Coordinates of N, CA and C in Angstrom, one line a residue:
M1371 N 203.3 124.6 -24.7 CA 202.5 124.1 -24.7 C 202.3 124.4 -22.9
S1372 N 202.0 124.7 -22.8 CA 201.9 125.0 -20.2 C 202.0 123.7 -19.6
L1373 N 203.0 123.7 -19.1 CA 203.3 121.6 -17.7 C 202.5 121.0 -17.9
P1374 N 201.5 121.9 -17.1 CA 200.4 121.0 -16.8 C 200.0 119.5 -18.6
A1375 N 199.7 120.4 -19.5 CA 199.8 119.7 -20.6 C 200.6 118.6 -20.8
V1376 N 201.5 119.1 -20.8 CA 203.2 118.3 -20.9 C 202.3 116.9 -20.5
Y1377 N 202.6 116.9 -18.9 CA 202.5 116.4 -18.1 C 200.9 115.3 -18.0
L1378 N 200.1 116.1 -18.3 CA 198.6 115.4 -19.3 C 198.8 114.2 -19.6
L1379 N 199.7 115.0 -20.7 CA 200.3 114.1 -22.5 C 201.4 112.9 -21.9
A1380 N 201.8 113.1 -21.0 CA 202.5 112.0 -21.1 C 202.0 110.6 -20.0
A1381 N 201.0 111.0 -19.7 CA 200.7 110.6 -19.0 C 199.4 109.4 -19.6
L1382 N 198.9 109.9 -20.7 CA 198.5 108.9 -21.8 C 198.6 108.3 -22.3
A1383 N 200.0 109.1 -22.8 CA 201.1 108.3 -23.7 C 201.5 106.8 -22.7
G1384 N 201.5 106.9 -21.2 CA 202.0 106.3 -21.1 C 201.1 105.0 -20.3
L1385 N 199.8 105.5 -20.3 CA 198.3 104.7 -20.3 C 198.1 103.7 -21.6
A1386 N 198.7 104.7 -22.7 CA 198.7 104.2 -24.2 C 199.9 102.6 -24.2
L1387 N 200.8 103.3 -24.2 CA 201.3 102.7 -24.6 C 202.2 101.0 -23.6
G1388 N 201.3 101.7 -22.2 CA 201.7 100.2 -21.9 C 200.9 99.8 -21.8
G1389 N 199.8 99.8 -22.2 CA 198.6 98.8 -23.0 C 198.6 98.2 -24.2
C1390 N 199.6 99.0 -24.8 CA 200.3 97.7 -25.6 C 201.9 97.3 -25.3
A1391 N 202.4 97.5 -24.3 CA 203.4 97.0 -23.2 C 202.4 95.2 -23.2
T1392 N 201.3 95.5 -22.6 CA 200.7 94.7 -22.0 C 199.8 93.5 -22.8
V1393 N 199.5 94.1 -24.3 CA 199.3 92.9 -25.6 C 200.7 91.7 -25.7
V1394 N 202.0 92.7 -25.9 CA 203.2 92.8 -26.8 C 203.5 91.5 -25.4
S1395 N 203.4 91.7 -24.6 CA 204.1 90.7 -22.8 C 202.9 89.5 -23.2
H1396 N 201.7 89.5 -23.8 CA 201.2 88.4 -24.1 C 201.1 86.7 -24.5
Y1397 N 201.7 88.3 -26.5 CA 201.4 87.5 -27.6 C 203.3 87.1 -27.6
L1398 N 203.9 88.2 -27.9 CA 205.5 87.6 -28.0 C 205.8 86.2 -27.4
P1399 N 205.3 86.0 -26.6 CA 206.6 84.5 -26.2 C 205.9 83.7 -26.8
L1400 N 204.0 83.9 -26.6 CA 203.6 82.4 -27.4 C 203.8 83.0 -29.0
H1401 N 204.0 83.9 -30.1 CA 204.9 83.8 -31.2 C 206.2 83.3 -31.3
L1402 N 207.5 83.4 -30.3 CA 208.3 83.2 -30.5 C 208.6 82.0 -29.9
R1403 N 207.9 81.4 -29.1 CA 207.6 79.5 -28.7 C 206.5 79.3 -30.8
R1404 N 206.5 79.6 -30.5 CA 205.2 78.6 -31.8 C 206.7 78.6 -33.0
A1405 N 207.4 79.5 -33.0 CA 208.5 80.3 -34.3 C 209.8 79.5 -33.7
W1406 N 209.5 78.8 -32.6 CA 211.0 77.6 -32.3 C 210.8 76.6 -32.2
R1407 N 210.0 76.0 -31.9 CA 208.9 74.9 -32.1 C 208.3 74.9 -33.8
G1408 N 209.0 75.2 -34.7 CA 208.0 75.1 -35.8 C 206.9 74.7 -36.0
R1409 N 205.8 74.7 -35.6 CA 204.5 74.5 -35.2 C 204.0 75.4 -35.5
S1410 N 202.3 75.5 -35.7 CA 201.1 76.3 -34.7 C 200.8 76.0 -34.2
E1411 N 201.0 77.3 -32.8 CA 200.3 77.2 -31.5 C 199.4 78.6 -31.0
Q1412 N 197.9 78.0 -30.9 CA 197.1 78.6 -31.4 C 197.3 79.3 -29.9
L1413 N 196.5 81.1 -30.4 CA 196.8 82.0 -29.4 C 195.0 81.9 -28.8
S1414 N 194.8 82.6 -28.0 CA 194.1 82.0 -26.3 C 193.7 83.9 -26.2
L1415 N 192.5 83.9 -26.3 CA 191.9 85.4 -25.7 C 192.4 86.2 -26.4
P1416 N 191.5 86.6 -27.4 CA 191.4 87.6 -28.4 C 190.9 89.1 -27.8
L1417 N 191.3 90.1 -28.5 CA 191.2 91.3 -27.9 C 190.6 92.3 -28.7
R1418 N 189.3 92.7 -28.4 CA 188.6 93.3 -29.1 C 189.5 94.4 -29.5
A1419 N 188.8 95.8 -30.4 CA 189.9 97.0 -30.9 C 190.0 98.1 -29.2
R1420 N 189.3 97.8 -28.8 CA 188.9 98.9 -27.4 C 189.6 98.4 -26.2
R1421 N 190.0 96.9 -26.8 CA 191.6 96.2 -25.0 C 192.2 97.1 -25.7
R1422 N 192.5 96.8 -27.1 CA 193.3 97.1 -26.9 C 194.2 98.4 -26.8
L1423 N 193.4 99.5 -26.7 CA 193.4 101.1 -27.0 C 193.6 101.2 -26.2
W1424 N 192.6 101.1 -25.1 CA 192.2 101.4 -23.4 C 192.4 100.4 -22.8
P1425 N 193.2 99.5 -22.4 CA 193.8 97.7 -21.8 C 193.2 97.9 -20.4
V1426 N 193.2 99.5 -19.8 CA 193.3 99.6 -18.0 C 191.2 99.4 -18.0
I1427 N 190.8 100.4 -19.1 CA 188.9 99.8 -18.7 C 188.8 98.6 -19.7
G1428 N 189.5 98.0 -20.6 CA 189.4 96.7 -21.0 C 189.3 95.6 -20.0
W1429 N 190.7 96.2 -19.4 CA 190.4 94.9 -18.0 C 190.1 94.8 -16.8
Y1430 N 189.2 96.1 -16.9 CA 187.9 96.2 -16.1 C 186.6 95.8 -16.3
L1431 N 186.1 96.0 -17.9 CA 185.1 95.1 -18.6 C 185.5 93.7 -18.7
A1432 N 186.0 93.6 -18.9 CA 186.7 91.9 -18.6 C 186.8 90.9 -16.8
S1433 N 187.7 91.9 -16.0 CA 186.9 91.1 -15.1 C 185.8 91.1 -14.0
R1434 N 184.7 91.9 -14.6 CA 183.0 92.0 -15.2 C 182.5 90.7 -15.4
A1435 N 183.0 90.5 -16.9 CA 181.8 89.5 -17.7 C 183.0 88.3 -17.4
A1436 N 184.5 88.2 -16.4 CA 185.2 86.4 -16.6 C 186.1 86.8 -15.0
T1437 N 186.5 85.4 -14.6 CA 187.3 85.7 -13.9 C 188.1 86.2 -14.1
R1438 N 189.0 86.6 -12.9 CA 190.2 87.8 -12.6 C 191.1 86.3 -13.0
Q1439 N 191.2 85.3 -12.9 CA 192.1 84.4 -13.1 C 192.5 84.7 -14.7
T1440 N 191.2 84.6 -15.2 CA 190.9 84.2 -16.9 C 191.6 85.9 -17.9
A1441 N 190.7 86.8 -16.5 CA 191.5 88.6 -17.6 C 192.8 88.6 -16.4
A1442 N 193.4 87.4 -16.4 CA 194.4 87.9 -15.3 C 195.9 88.6 -16.3
W1443 N 195.9 88.5 -17.4 CA 197.1 88.6 -18.1 C 197.1 90.3 -18.6
R1444 N 195.8 90.9 -18.7 CA 195.3 92.0 -18.7 C 195.3 93.1 -17.8
T1445 N 195.8 92.6 -16.7 CA 196.5 94.3 -15.0 C 196.3 95.2 -15.5
P1446 N 196.0 96.4 -15.5 CA 196.2 97.1 -15.7 C 197.7 97.6 -15.2
W1447 N 198.4 97.2 -14.3 CA 199.5 97.9 -13.8 C 201.0 98.4 -14.6
P1448 N 200.5 97.3 -15.7 CA 201.9 98.4 -17.0 C 201.4 99.8 -16.8
E1449 N 199.9 99.7 -17.7 CA 199.8 100.9 -17.5 C 200.0 102.2 -16.5
L1450 N 199.3 101.4 -15.5 CA 199.9 103.3 -14.6 C 201.0 103.0 -14.0
L1451 N 201.7 102.3 -14.5 CA 202.8 102.3 -13.6 C 203.6 103.0 -14.7
L1452 N 203.3 103.1 -15.9 CA 204.4 103.8 -17.3 C 204.1 105.3 -17.0
A1453 N 202.5 105.2 -16.8 CA 201.9 107.2 -16.7 C 202.5 107.3 -15.6
A1454 N 202.6 107.3 -14.3 CA 203.9 107.4 -13.8 C 205.2 108.2 -14.4
L1455 N 205.7 106.4 -14.7 CA 207.1 106.6 -15.2 C 207.8 108.3 -16.1
F1456 N 205.7 108.0 -17.4 CA 206.2 109.1 -18.1 C 206.6 110.4 -17.3
M1457 N 205.2 110.8 -16.4 CA 205.1 111.8 -16.1 C 206.7 112.6 -15.2
A1458 N 207.2 111.4 -14.2 CA 208.9 111.0 -13.6 C 209.8 112.0 -14.9
C1459 N 209.8 111.5 -16.3 CA 210.9 111.8 -16.8 C 210.5 113.5 -16.8
I1460 N 209.5 114.1 -17.2 CA 209.0 115.4 -17.3 C 210.0 115.8 -15.8
W1461 N 209.4 115.5 -15.3 CA 209.8 116.3 -14.2 C 211.3 115.8 -13.4
R1462 N 211.9 114.8 -14.4 CA 213.7 114.6 -14.1 C 214.0 115.5 -15.2
F1463 N 213.9 115.7 -16.7 CA 214.3 115.9 -17.2 C 213.9 117.4 -18.1
G1464 N 212.4 117.6 -18.2 CA 212.2 118.7 -18.3 C 211.6 118.3 -19.9
P1465 N 210.5 119.3 -21.2 CA 210.0 119.0 -22.0 C 211.4 118.6 -23.1
G1466 N 210.9 117.8 -23.9 CA 212.5 117.7 -24.8 C 212.9 116.8 -24.9
W1467 N 214.1 116.5 -25.6 CA 214.0 114.6 -26.6 C 214.8 114.0 -25.4
L1468 N 215.3 114.3 -24.3 CA 216.0 113.5 -24.2 C 215.2 112.9 -23.0
A1469 N 214.1 113.6 -22.4 CA 212.7 113.3 -21.9 C 212.1 111.8 -22.3
A1470 N 212.2 111.7 -23.9 CA 211.3 110.9 -24.7 C 212.4 109.9 -24.8
S1471 N 213.9 110.3 -24.5 CA 214.7 108.8 -24.4 C 214.0 108.2 -23.3
A1472 N 214.4 108.8 -22.0 CA 213.8 108.7 -21.4 C 212.7 107.9 -21.0
M1473 N 211.5 108.1 -21.1 CA 210.3 107.6 -21.6 C 210.8 106.4 -22.3
G1474 N 211.4 106.0 -23.3 CA 211.3 104.4 -24.1 C 212.1 103.9 -23.5
Y1475 N 213.2 103.7 -22.8 CA 214.2 103.6 -21.8 C 213.1 103.1 -20.9
C1476 N 212.3 103.4 -20.2 CA 211.3 103.2 -19.2 C 210.4 101.9 -19.7
L1477 N 209.5 102.0 -21.2 CA 208.8 101.5 -21.6 C 209.5 100.2 -22.3
A1478 N 210.8 100.0 -22.6 CA 211.3 98.9 -22.9 C 211.2 98.2 -21.4
L1479 N 212.0 98.9 -20.4 CA 212.4 98.1 -19.3 C 210.8 97.0 -18.9
V1480 N 210.5 98.2 -18.0 CA 209.2 97.6 -18.0 C 207.9 96.8 -18.8
L1481 N 208.4 96.9 -20.1 CA 207.7 95.4 -20.6 C 209.2 94.4 -20.8
M1482 N 209.8 93.9 -20.5 CA 210.8 93.4 -20.5 C 210.8 93.0 -19.3
A1483 N 210.8 93.7 -17.8 CA 210.0 92.9 -16.7 C 208.9 92.2 -16.5
W1484 N 208.0 91.9 -17.5 CA 206.7 91.6 -17.5 C 207.0 90.8 -18.8
V1485 N 207.3 90.9 -19.6 CA 207.6 89.3 -20.2 C 208.2 88.2 -19.7
D1486 N 209.5 88.5 -18.4 CA 210.0 88.0 -18.1 C 209.4 87.0 -16.4
S1487 N 208.7 88.3 -16.0 CA 208.2 87.1 -15.2 C 207.2 86.6 -15.4
R1488 N 206.4 86.4 -16.3 CA 205.6 85.8 -17.0 C 206.0 84.8 -17.4
S1489 N 206.9 84.5 -18.8 CA 207.6 84.2 -19.4 C 208.7 82.9 -19.6
Y1490 N 209.8 84.0 -18.3 CA 211.3 83.5 -18.7 C 211.8 83.4 -20.1
I1491 N 211.7 84.8 -20.5 CA 212.3 85.0 -21.7 C 212.3 86.4 -21.8
L1492 N 213.6 86.7 -22.1 CA 214.0 88.3 -22.9 C 215.0 88.0 -24.2
P1493 N 214.1 88.3 -25.3 CA 214.3 87.6 -26.3 C 215.0 89.0 -27.3
D1494 N 216.2 88.5 -28.1 CA 216.9 90.0 -28.6 C 216.0 91.0 -28.8
I1495 N 215.0 90.5 -29.2 CA 213.9 91.8 -30.0 C 213.8 92.9 -29.4
L1496 N 213.9 92.7 -28.1 CA 213.4 94.1 -27.0 C 215.0 94.3 -26.1
T1497 N 216.1 93.6 -25.6 CA 217.1 93.5 -25.3 C 218.1 94.6 -26.2
L1498 N 218.5 94.1 -27.5 CA 219.8 94.5 -28.2 C 218.6 96.1 -28.6
P1499 N 217.5 96.4 -29.3 CA 217.0 97.8 -29.3 C 217.3 98.5 -28.5
L1500 N 217.3 98.7 -27.1 CA 217.7 99.4 -25.8 C 219.6 99.4 -26.0
L1501 N 219.7 98.8 -25.7 CA 221.4 99.0 -25.8 C 221.8 99.6 -26.6
W1502 N 221.5 99.5 -28.5 CA 222.1 100.6 -29.6 C 221.6 102.0 -28.8
A1503 N 220.5 102.3 -28.6 CA 219.5 103.2 -28.3 C 220.4 104.2 -27.7
G1504 N 221.2 103.2 -26.0 CA 221.8 104.1 -25.1 C 223.0 104.3 -26.0
L1505 N 223.8 103.8 -26.3 CA 225.0 104.0 -26.9 C 224.7 105.2 -27.4
L1506 N 223.8 104.8 -28.7 CA 223.4 106.3 -29.0 C 223.1 107.6 -28.6
V1507 N 221.9 107.9 -28.2 CA 221.9 108.3 -26.5 C 223.4 109.1 -26.3
N1508 N 224.4 107.9 -25.8 CA 225.2 108.9 -24.6 C 226.3 109.5 -26.4
L1509 N 226.5 109.3 -27.6 CA 227.3 109.3 -28.6 C 227.4 111.5 -27.8
D1510 N 227.0 111.9 -27.4 CA 227.7 113.5 -26.7 C 227.7 113.5 -25.9
G1511 N 227.7 112.2 -24.7 CA 227.7 112.7 -23.6 C 227.0 113.1 -22.6
V1512 N 225.1 113.3 -22.9 CA 224.2 113.3 -22.3 C 223.7 112.9 -21.0
L1513 N 224.6 111.4 -21.1 CA 223.4 111.0 -19.5 C 225.1 110.5 -19.6
T1514 N 226.4 109.7 -20.1 CA 227.1 109.4 -19.5 C 228.2 109.5 -20.3
P1515 N 229.4 109.5 -20.6 CA 230.7 109.3 -21.9 C 230.3 108.3 -22.4
L1516 N 230.5 108.7 -24.2 CA 230.7 107.9 -24.2 C 231.2 106.8 -24.3
P1517 N 232.8 106.9 -23.5 CA 233.9 105.5 -23.4 C 232.9 105.1 -22.5
H1518 N 232.4 106.1 -21.5 CA 232.2 105.1 -20.5 C 230.8 103.8 -20.5
A1519 N 229.6 104.6 -21.5 CA 228.3 104.2 -22.4 C 228.8 102.3 -22.4
V1520 N 230.5 103.0 -23.4 CA 230.9 101.2 -24.1 C 231.5 100.7 -23.1
L1521 N 232.3 101.1 -22.3 CA 232.1 100.0 -21.7 C 231.8 99.0 -20.8
G1522 N 230.5 100.7 -20.2 CA 229.4 99.7 -19.5 C 229.0 98.6 -20.7
A1523 N 228.2 98.6 -21.8 CA 227.7 97.3 -22.2 C 228.9 96.3 -22.2
V1524 N 230.1 96.7 -22.0 CA 231.3 95.7 -21.9 C 231.2 94.8 -21.1
V1525 N 231.2 95.3 -19.4 CA 231.0 95.1 -18.6 C 230.5 94.3 -18.0
G1526 N 229.4 95.1 -18.8 CA 227.3 94.8 -18.0 C 227.3 93.6 -18.5
Y1527 N 227.3 92.7 -19.8 CA 227.8 91.5 -20.6 C 228.5 90.8 -19.6
G1528 N 230.2 90.9 -19.7 CA 230.7 89.8 -19.0 C 230.6 89.8 -17.8
V1529 N 230.5 91.1 -16.9 CA 230.7 90.4 -15.3 C 229.1 89.5 -15.3
L1530 N 228.1 89.1 -16.1 CA 227.8 88.3 -15.8 C 227.4 86.8 -16.6
W1531 N 228.6 86.8 -17.4 CA 228.3 85.9 -17.9 C 229.4 85.4 -17.5
I1532 N 230.8 85.7 -16.5 CA 231.8 85.2 -15.8 C 230.5 84.0 -14.4
F1533 N 229.7 85.3 -14.0 CA 229.2 84.6 -12.9 C 227.9 83.1 -13.9
Y1534 N 227.4 83.6 -14.3 CA 227.2 81.8 -14.9 C 227.3 81.2 -15.5
H1535 N 229.4 80.5 -15.9 CA 229.9 80.0 -15.9 C 230.3 79.5 -14.5
V1536 N 230.6 80.2 -13.8 CA 231.2 80.1 -11.9 C 229.6 78.8 -11.6
F1537 N 229.0 79.7 -11.4 CA 227.9 78.6 -10.8 C 227.4 77.9 -11.3
K1538 N 227.2 77.8 -13.2 CA 227.1 76.2 -13.8 C 227.9 75.4 -13.1
W1539 N 229.1 75.8 -12.7 CA 230.6 74.8 -12.6 C 230.6 74.2 -11.8
F1540 N 230.1 75.5 -10.7 CA 229.9 74.7 -9.4 C 228.3 74.1 -8.6
T1541 N 227.6 74.3 -9.6 CA 226.3 73.8 -9.0 C 225.8 73.0 -10.6
G1542 N 226.0 73.4 -11.2 CA 225.5 72.4 -13.0 C 223.6 72.8 -13.4
R1543 N 224.0 74.1 -12.2 CA 222.7 75.1 -12.9 C 223.2 76.2 -13.7
E1544 N 222.2 76.7 -14.2 CA 222.0 77.6 -14.7 C 221.2 78.7 -13.9
G1545 N 221.9 80.3 -13.7 CA 221.2 81.1 -12.5 C 221.1 81.7 -13.4
M1546 N 221.2 82.2 -15.1 CA 220.1 83.3 -15.7 C 220.4 83.4 -16.6
G1547 N 219.3 83.9 -17.7 CA 219.5 83.2 -18.5 C 220.7 84.4 -19.6
F1548 N 221.0 83.8 -21.3 CA 221.8 84.9 -21.9 C 221.0 86.0 -22.2
G1549 N 219.4 86.5 -21.9 CA 218.6 87.9 -22.1 C 219.4 88.8 -21.0
D1550 N 219.3 88.1 -19.7 CA 219.7 88.8 -19.0 C 221.3 89.5 -18.8
F1551 N 222.2 88.8 -19.1 CA 223.6 89.8 -19.8 C 223.3 90.8 -20.7
K1552 N 222.3 90.4 -21.7 CA 222.7 91.3 -23.0 C 221.5 92.6 -21.9
L1553 N 220.6 92.7 -21.2 CA 220.2 93.2 -20.4 C 220.8 94.1 -19.6
T1554 N 221.7 93.4 -18.9 CA 222.7 94.4 -18.3 C 223.6 94.9 -19.4
A1555 N 224.0 94.9 -20.5 CA 225.1 95.1 -21.0 C 223.9 96.9 -21.9
A1556 N 222.9 97.0 -21.9 CA 222.3 97.4 -22.5 C 222.1 98.6 -21.0
L1557 N 221.6 98.4 -20.0 CA 221.4 99.6 -19.1 C 222.8 99.6 -18.5
G1558 N 224.7 98.9 -19.4 CA 225.1 99.4 -18.8 C 225.1 100.6 -20.1
A1559 N 225.2 101.1 -21.2 CA 225.9 101.5 -22.2 C 224.3 102.8 -21.9
W1560 N 223.5 102.8 -21.2 CA 222.6 104.2 -21.0 C 223.2 104.5 -19.5
L1561 N 223.1 104.3 -18.9 CA 224.4 104.9 -18.0 C 225.8 104.5 -17.6
G1562 N 225.8 104.0 -17.8 CA 227.5 103.8 -17.7 C 228.8 103.2 -17.1
V1563 N 229.5 102.4 -17.1 CA 230.2 101.5 -16.0 C 230.0 101.5 -14.3
G1564 N 230.3 102.9 -13.8 CA 230.6 103.4 -13.5 C 229.1 103.0 -12.1
E1565 N 227.7 102.8 -13.0 CA 226.3 102.9 -11.8 C 226.3 101.1 -11.9
L1566 N 227.1 100.0 -12.5 CA 226.7 98.5 -12.4 C 227.0 98.0 -11.1
A1567 N 228.1 98.9 -10.5 CA 228.4 98.1 -9.3 C 227.4 98.5 -8.2
P1568 N 226.3 99.0 -8.5 CA 225.9 99.2 -7.5 C 224.2 99.1 -8.1
L1569 N 223.9 99.0 -9.3 CA 223.0 98.6 -10.0 C 222.6 96.9 -9.8
L1570 N 223.7 96.2 -9.9 CA 223.3 95.0 -9.9 C 223.2 94.7 -8.0
L1571 N 224.3 95.0 -7.5 CA 224.1 95.2 -5.9 C 222.2 95.0 -5.7
L1572 N 221.9 96.1 -6.0 CA 220.2 96.3 -6.1 C 219.5 94.7 -6.6
A1573 N 220.0 94.9 -7.4 CA 219.6 93.9 -8.4 C 219.2 92.6 -7.6
A1574 N 220.5 91.9 -6.6 CA 221.0 91.2 -6.7 C 219.8 90.9 -5.2
V1575 N 219.7 92.3 -4.6 CA 219.3 92.6 -3.2 C 217.9 91.8 -3.1
A1576 N 217.2 93.0 -4.3 CA 216.1 92.8 -4.2 C 215.5 90.7 -5.0
G1577 N 215.9 90.6 -5.5 CA 216.1 89.5 -5.9 C 216.0 88.5 -4.6
L1578 N 216.8 88.9 -4.0 CA 217.0 87.4 -2.8 C 215.9 87.8 -2.3
V1579 N 215.9 89.2 -2.0 CA 214.2 89.1 -0.4 C 213.1 88.6 -1.0
V1580 N 212.9 89.4 -2.1 CA 211.5 88.3 -3.2 C 211.4 87.2 -3.0
G1581 N 212.7 86.2 -3.2 CA 212.8 84.6 -3.3 C 212.1 84.4 -2.0
V1582 N 213.3 84.9 -0.8 CA 213.2 84.2 0.0 C 211.8 84.5 1.2
A1583 N 211.6 85.4 0.5 CA 209.5 86.0 1.0 C 209.1 84.9 0.7
G1584 N 209.0 84.5 -0.7 CA 208.4 83.1 -1.5 C 208.4 82.1 -0.8
R1585 N 209.9 81.5 -0.2 CA 210.1 80.4 0.2 C 209.1 80.6 1.7
L1586 N 209.2 81.4 2.0 CA 208.6 81.4 3.6 C 207.1 81.6 3.9
R1587 N 206.7 81.7 2.3 CA 205.2 82.0 2.6 C 204.5 80.2 2.2
G1588 N 205.5 79.1 1.4 CA 205.1 78.3 1.4 C 205.2 78.2 -0.6
G1589 N 205.7 78.8 -0.9 CA 205.7 78.9 -2.6 C 207.0 78.2 -3.2
P1590 N 206.2 77.7 -4.7 CA 207.0 76.6 -4.7 C 208.7 76.8 -5.6
D1591 N 209.1 76.1 -6.0 CA 210.4 76.6 -5.7 C 210.9 76.4 -7.3
R1592 N 210.8 77.3 -7.7 CA 211.4 77.1 -9.5 C 212.3 78.9 -9.4
P1593 N 212.6 79.0 -10.8 CA 213.5 80.3 -11.4 C 212.7 81.1 -10.5
Q1594 N 214.2 82.1 -10.4 CA 212.9 83.8 -10.5 C 213.8 84.1 -11.1
P1595 N 213.1 85.3 -12.4 CA 213.4 85.9 -13.3 C 214.6 87.4 -12.8
F1596 N 215.0 87.2 -13.0 CA 215.8 87.9 -13.1 C 215.8 89.8 -13.6
A1597 N 214.9 89.8 -14.6 CA 214.8 91.3 -15.1 C 214.0 92.2 -15.1
P1598 N 213.1 91.8 -13.6 CA 212.4 92.5 -13.1 C 213.8 93.1 -12.2
F1599 N 213.7 92.4 -11.4 CA 215.1 93.4 -10.1 C 215.7 94.1 -11.4
L1600 N 216.5 94.0 -12.3 CA 217.5 95.0 -13.1 C 216.7 96.2 -14.1
A1601 N 215.2 95.6 -13.9 CA 214.7 96.8 -14.0 C 214.6 98.1 -13.2
L1602 N 213.5 98.0 -12.4 CA 213.5 98.9 -10.9 C 215.2 99.5 -10.9
A1603 N 216.1 98.3 -10.8 CA 217.8 98.9 -10.4 C 217.0 100.4 -11.4
G1604 N 217.5 99.9 -12.3 CA 217.7 100.5 -13.2 C 217.2 102.2 -14.3
I1605 N 215.5 101.8 -13.6 CA 215.3 103.1 -13.4 C 215.7 104.2 -12.5
M1606 N 215.8 103.2 -11.0 CA 216.0 104.4 -9.9 C 217.4 104.9 -10.2
A1607 N 218.4 104.1 -11.2 CA 219.3 104.6 -11.8 C 219.3 105.9 -12.5
L1608 N 218.4 105.9 -13.2 CA 218.2 107.3 -14.1 C 217.5 108.2 -13.6
M1609 N 216.4 108.0 -12.8 CA 215.7 108.7 -12.0 C 216.1 109.9 -10.8
W1610 N 217.1 108.9 -9.7 CA 217.3 109.7 -9.1 C 219.0 109.3 -8.8
P1611 N 219.4 110.4 -9.6 CA 221.3 109.6 -9.6 C 222.3 110.7 -8.0
P1612 N 221.2 111.7 -8.3 CA 222.1 112.2 -6.9 C 222.0 111.2 -5.5
H1613 N 220.4 110.7 -5.5 CA 220.6 109.6 -4.2 C 220.7 108.2 -3.9
W1614 N 221.1 108.5 -5.6 CA 221.2 107.3 -6.1 C 223.0 106.5 -5.7
N1615 N 223.3 107.4 -5.7 CA 224.9 107.5 -5.7 C 225.2 107.8 -4.1
G1616 N 224.0 108.9 -3.0 CA 224.5 109.2 -2.2 C 224.2 107.6 -1.4
F1617 N 223.2 107.0 -1.6 CA 222.9 105.8 -1.0 C 224.1 105.0 -1.0
F1618 N 224.5 104.9 -1.7 CA 225.5 103.5 -2.4 C 226.7 104.0 -1.9

């Protein structure tokens, strides 16, 4: 298969899987809350089959038939972002299993960022498979030596766990959720312990900038989800390691 065809196939896969991620990001939190509360919760906004398969088109059609607010959860940005990221994986790693693994990594991070930004939930069903996958990918030291991957998972979880308890002791509030610990552990398993410091620094700075900008615009005082910024830093660290290391 020619390289342009591989790029096209990667883009189409990104669109399709991005559509699945959009659907999951809407229904998974509802399902989890229903299970946690132990009672039925009616799901709204049923999807037709064509919107499940091609949400970019479905979002366009829905936006014509209803208000943008009603169709807001079907925004096409996850599909378009994943199409671009999947092509970037081919550019970074070339066609092969490592590029496919990187696509799965990007898919998981975009999904978790979208879920957390909408519902402030990072369930184990999303974070733990990414962690185990990172350890499996690095069995042969493809991205980082296996000892560095294991240590990255341990340190990634432990650092945020310590920060959580120190912050809670001083303020009486929870600064982040346990899902953030597990996501950081997963990033450490993929990238290695050496990438955690710049990754957390970038995520923290990005979160601070967005939070301050929101307050300056008069936005509501509400918790800031951390997963989108961890996902941003994690994707940058995987895709552009020479520039990443040079920047930090």
